[in-house]
Structures are given as C-alpha cells and as structure tokens.
C-alpha positions as YAML, in Angstrom:
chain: A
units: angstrom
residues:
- id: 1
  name: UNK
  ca: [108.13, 147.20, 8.72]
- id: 2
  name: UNK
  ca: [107.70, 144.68, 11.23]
- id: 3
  name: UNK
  ca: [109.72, 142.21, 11.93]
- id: 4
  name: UNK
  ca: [109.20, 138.90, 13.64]
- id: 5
  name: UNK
  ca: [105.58, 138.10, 14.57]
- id: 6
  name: UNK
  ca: [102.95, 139.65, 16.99]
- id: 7
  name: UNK
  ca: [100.49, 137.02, 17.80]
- id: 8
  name: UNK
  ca: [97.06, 137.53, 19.94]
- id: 9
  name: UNK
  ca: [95.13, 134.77, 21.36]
- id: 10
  name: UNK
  ca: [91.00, 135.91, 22.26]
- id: 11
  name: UNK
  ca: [88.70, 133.39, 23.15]
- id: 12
  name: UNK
  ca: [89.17, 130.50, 21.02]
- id: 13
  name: UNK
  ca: [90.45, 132.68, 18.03]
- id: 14
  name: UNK
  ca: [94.50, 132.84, 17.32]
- id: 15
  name: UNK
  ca: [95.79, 135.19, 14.47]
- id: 16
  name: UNK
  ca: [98.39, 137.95, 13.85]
- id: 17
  name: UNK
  ca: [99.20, 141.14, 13.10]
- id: 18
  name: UNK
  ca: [101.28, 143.14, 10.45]
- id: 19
  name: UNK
  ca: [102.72, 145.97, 10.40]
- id: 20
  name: UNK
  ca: [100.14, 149.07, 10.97]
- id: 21
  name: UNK
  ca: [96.85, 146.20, 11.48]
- id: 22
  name: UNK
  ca: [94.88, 146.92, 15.09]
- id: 23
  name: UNK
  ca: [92.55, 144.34, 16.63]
- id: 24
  name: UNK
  ca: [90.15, 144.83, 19.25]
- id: 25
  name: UNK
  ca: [89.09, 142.33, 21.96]
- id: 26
  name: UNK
  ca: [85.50, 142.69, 23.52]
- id: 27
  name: UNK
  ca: [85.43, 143.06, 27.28]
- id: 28
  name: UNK
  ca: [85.40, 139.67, 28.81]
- id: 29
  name: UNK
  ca: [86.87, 137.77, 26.84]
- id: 30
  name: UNK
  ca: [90.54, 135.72, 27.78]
- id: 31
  name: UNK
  ca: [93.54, 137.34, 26.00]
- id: 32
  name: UNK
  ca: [96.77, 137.51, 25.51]
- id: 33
  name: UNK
  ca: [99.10, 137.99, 22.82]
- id: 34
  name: UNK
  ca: [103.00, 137.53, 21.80]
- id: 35
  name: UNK
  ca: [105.88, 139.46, 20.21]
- id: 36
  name: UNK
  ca: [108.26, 137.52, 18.73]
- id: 37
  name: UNK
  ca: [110.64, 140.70, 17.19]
- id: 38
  name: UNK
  ca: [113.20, 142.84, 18.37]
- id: 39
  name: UNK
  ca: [112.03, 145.79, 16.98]
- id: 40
  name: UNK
  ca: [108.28, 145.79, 16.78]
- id: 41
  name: UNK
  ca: [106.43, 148.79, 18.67]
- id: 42
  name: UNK
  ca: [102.85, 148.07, 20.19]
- id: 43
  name: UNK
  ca: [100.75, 150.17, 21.54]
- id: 44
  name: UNK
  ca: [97.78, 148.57, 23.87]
- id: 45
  name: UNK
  ca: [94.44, 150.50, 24.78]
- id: 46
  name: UNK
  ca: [92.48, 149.72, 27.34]
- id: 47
  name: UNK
  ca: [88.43, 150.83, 28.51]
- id: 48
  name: UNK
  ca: [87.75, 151.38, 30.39]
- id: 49
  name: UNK
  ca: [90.15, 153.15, 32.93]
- id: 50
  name: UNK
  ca: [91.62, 151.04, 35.40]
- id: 51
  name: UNK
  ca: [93.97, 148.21, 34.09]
- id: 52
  name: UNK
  ca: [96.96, 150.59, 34.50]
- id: 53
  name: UNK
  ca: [96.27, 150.42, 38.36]
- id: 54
  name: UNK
  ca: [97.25, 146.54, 37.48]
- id: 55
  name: UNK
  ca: [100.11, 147.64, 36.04]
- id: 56
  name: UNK
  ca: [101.40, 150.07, 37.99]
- id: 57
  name: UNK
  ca: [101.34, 147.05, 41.21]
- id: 58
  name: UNK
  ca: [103.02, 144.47, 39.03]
- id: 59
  name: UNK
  ca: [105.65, 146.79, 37.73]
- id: 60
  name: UNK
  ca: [109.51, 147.11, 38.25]
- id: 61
  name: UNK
  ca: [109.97, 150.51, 38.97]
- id: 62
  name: UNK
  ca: [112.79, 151.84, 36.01]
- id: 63
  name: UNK
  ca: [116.56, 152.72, 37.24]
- id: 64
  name: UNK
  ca: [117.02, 154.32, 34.31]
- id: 65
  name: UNK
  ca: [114.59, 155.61, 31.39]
- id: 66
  name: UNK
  ca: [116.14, 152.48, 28.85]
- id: 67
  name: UNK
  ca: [114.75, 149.09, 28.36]
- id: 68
  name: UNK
  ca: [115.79, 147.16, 31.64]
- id: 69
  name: UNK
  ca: [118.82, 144.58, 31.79]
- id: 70
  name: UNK
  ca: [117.95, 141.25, 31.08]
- id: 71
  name: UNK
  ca: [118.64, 140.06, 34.49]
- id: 72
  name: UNK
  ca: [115.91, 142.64, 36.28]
- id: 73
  name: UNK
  ca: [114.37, 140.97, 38.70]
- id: 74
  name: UNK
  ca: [110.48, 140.27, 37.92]
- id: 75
  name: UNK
  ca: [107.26, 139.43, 40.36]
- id: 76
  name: UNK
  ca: [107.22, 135.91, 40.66]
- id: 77
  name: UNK
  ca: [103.93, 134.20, 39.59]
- id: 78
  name: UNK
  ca: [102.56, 133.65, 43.28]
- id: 79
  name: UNK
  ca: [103.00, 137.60, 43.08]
- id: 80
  name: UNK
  ca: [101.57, 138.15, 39.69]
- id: 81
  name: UNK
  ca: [98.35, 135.76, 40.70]
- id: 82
  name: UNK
  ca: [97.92, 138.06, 43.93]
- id: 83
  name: UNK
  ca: [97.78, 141.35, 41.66]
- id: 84
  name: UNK
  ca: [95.59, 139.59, 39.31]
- id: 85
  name: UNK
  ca: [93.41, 138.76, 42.46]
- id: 86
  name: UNK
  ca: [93.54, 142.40, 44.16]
- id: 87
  name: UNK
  ca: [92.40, 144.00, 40.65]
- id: 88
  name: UNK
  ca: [89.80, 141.30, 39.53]
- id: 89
  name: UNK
  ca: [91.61, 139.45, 36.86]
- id: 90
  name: UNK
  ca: [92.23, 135.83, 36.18]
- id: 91
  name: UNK
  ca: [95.57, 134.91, 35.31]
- id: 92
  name: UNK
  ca: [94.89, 131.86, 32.16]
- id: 93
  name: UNK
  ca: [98.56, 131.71, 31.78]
- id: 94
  name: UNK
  ca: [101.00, 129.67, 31.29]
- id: 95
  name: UNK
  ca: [102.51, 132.24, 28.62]
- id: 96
  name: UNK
  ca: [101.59, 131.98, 25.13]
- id: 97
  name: UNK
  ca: [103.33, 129.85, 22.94]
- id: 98
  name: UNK
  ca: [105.36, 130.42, 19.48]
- id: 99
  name: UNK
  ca: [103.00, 129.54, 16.62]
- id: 100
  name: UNK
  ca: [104.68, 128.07, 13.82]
...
C-alpha cells in the first residue's frame, strides 16, 4: 500500500494518486508531480521517444547500483535550465509544493 502522498500538478488541475491509480497527461501540457513517501514505487511513461535523452544529460551517473547518498552532488538549476533548453523543454519550476 502506499504510503505518504504522490501528487501531480497538469495544467491548472492538482490531484493524487493511490496505490495502483495511473493518470495520463496530454502532450503539451505543464506537469509535474510530487512523492511525499519513503516507499512508494512510480513508474513514468513517456511518447513519444525522446525525453530519456533529457534524462540521460541531467543525470548523475550511479557509483553503485543503490539509491545515491544524500549528499550526491546534483546539476545546479543554471544547468538543469540549459538541458531543458538543449532538449526543448521549459523548466515552470520552482518545485512543487506539499499540499495539505
């Protein structure tokens, strides 16, 4: 069961998930979403082909095949606009909020 909250925010909807729900998000339209829980799984698909290109060029390549230490050094957000920029995204951030 989850545990905690998994929150997406499309256009000018907000709502979240349980445990086992999916939602899909037309092409074009701002997203993100939010786990709060330290043991809920998500899986995220993506079509067309391409956004793992994004991902791949704002990654931290692993040291070791476990979650990473807290303290791993991450892109900073001048780097994360410049990938956004390379692969044709816009960056809305700041990060989502908790809801309460």
């Amino acid at each position: 069961m989850l545990e905690g909250r998994l929150a997406i925010h499309a256009g000018e909807r907000r709502f979240e998930l349980e445990a086992g729900a999916a939602a899909v998000v037309p092409m074009g339209v701002p997203h993100t979403f939010r786990v709060d829980s330290d043991t809920a799984r998500v899986l995220v698909l993506s079509t067309p082909a391409g956004l793992e290109r994004l991902v791949r060029d704002a990654a931290v390549p692993a040291n070791a095949s476990t979650l990473p230490p807290a303290d791993t050094p991450r892109p900073s957000a001048e780097e994360l606009e410049a990938v956004f920029a390379t692969h044709g995204q816009i960056n809305l951030g700041p990060p989502m909020a908790p809801h309460d």
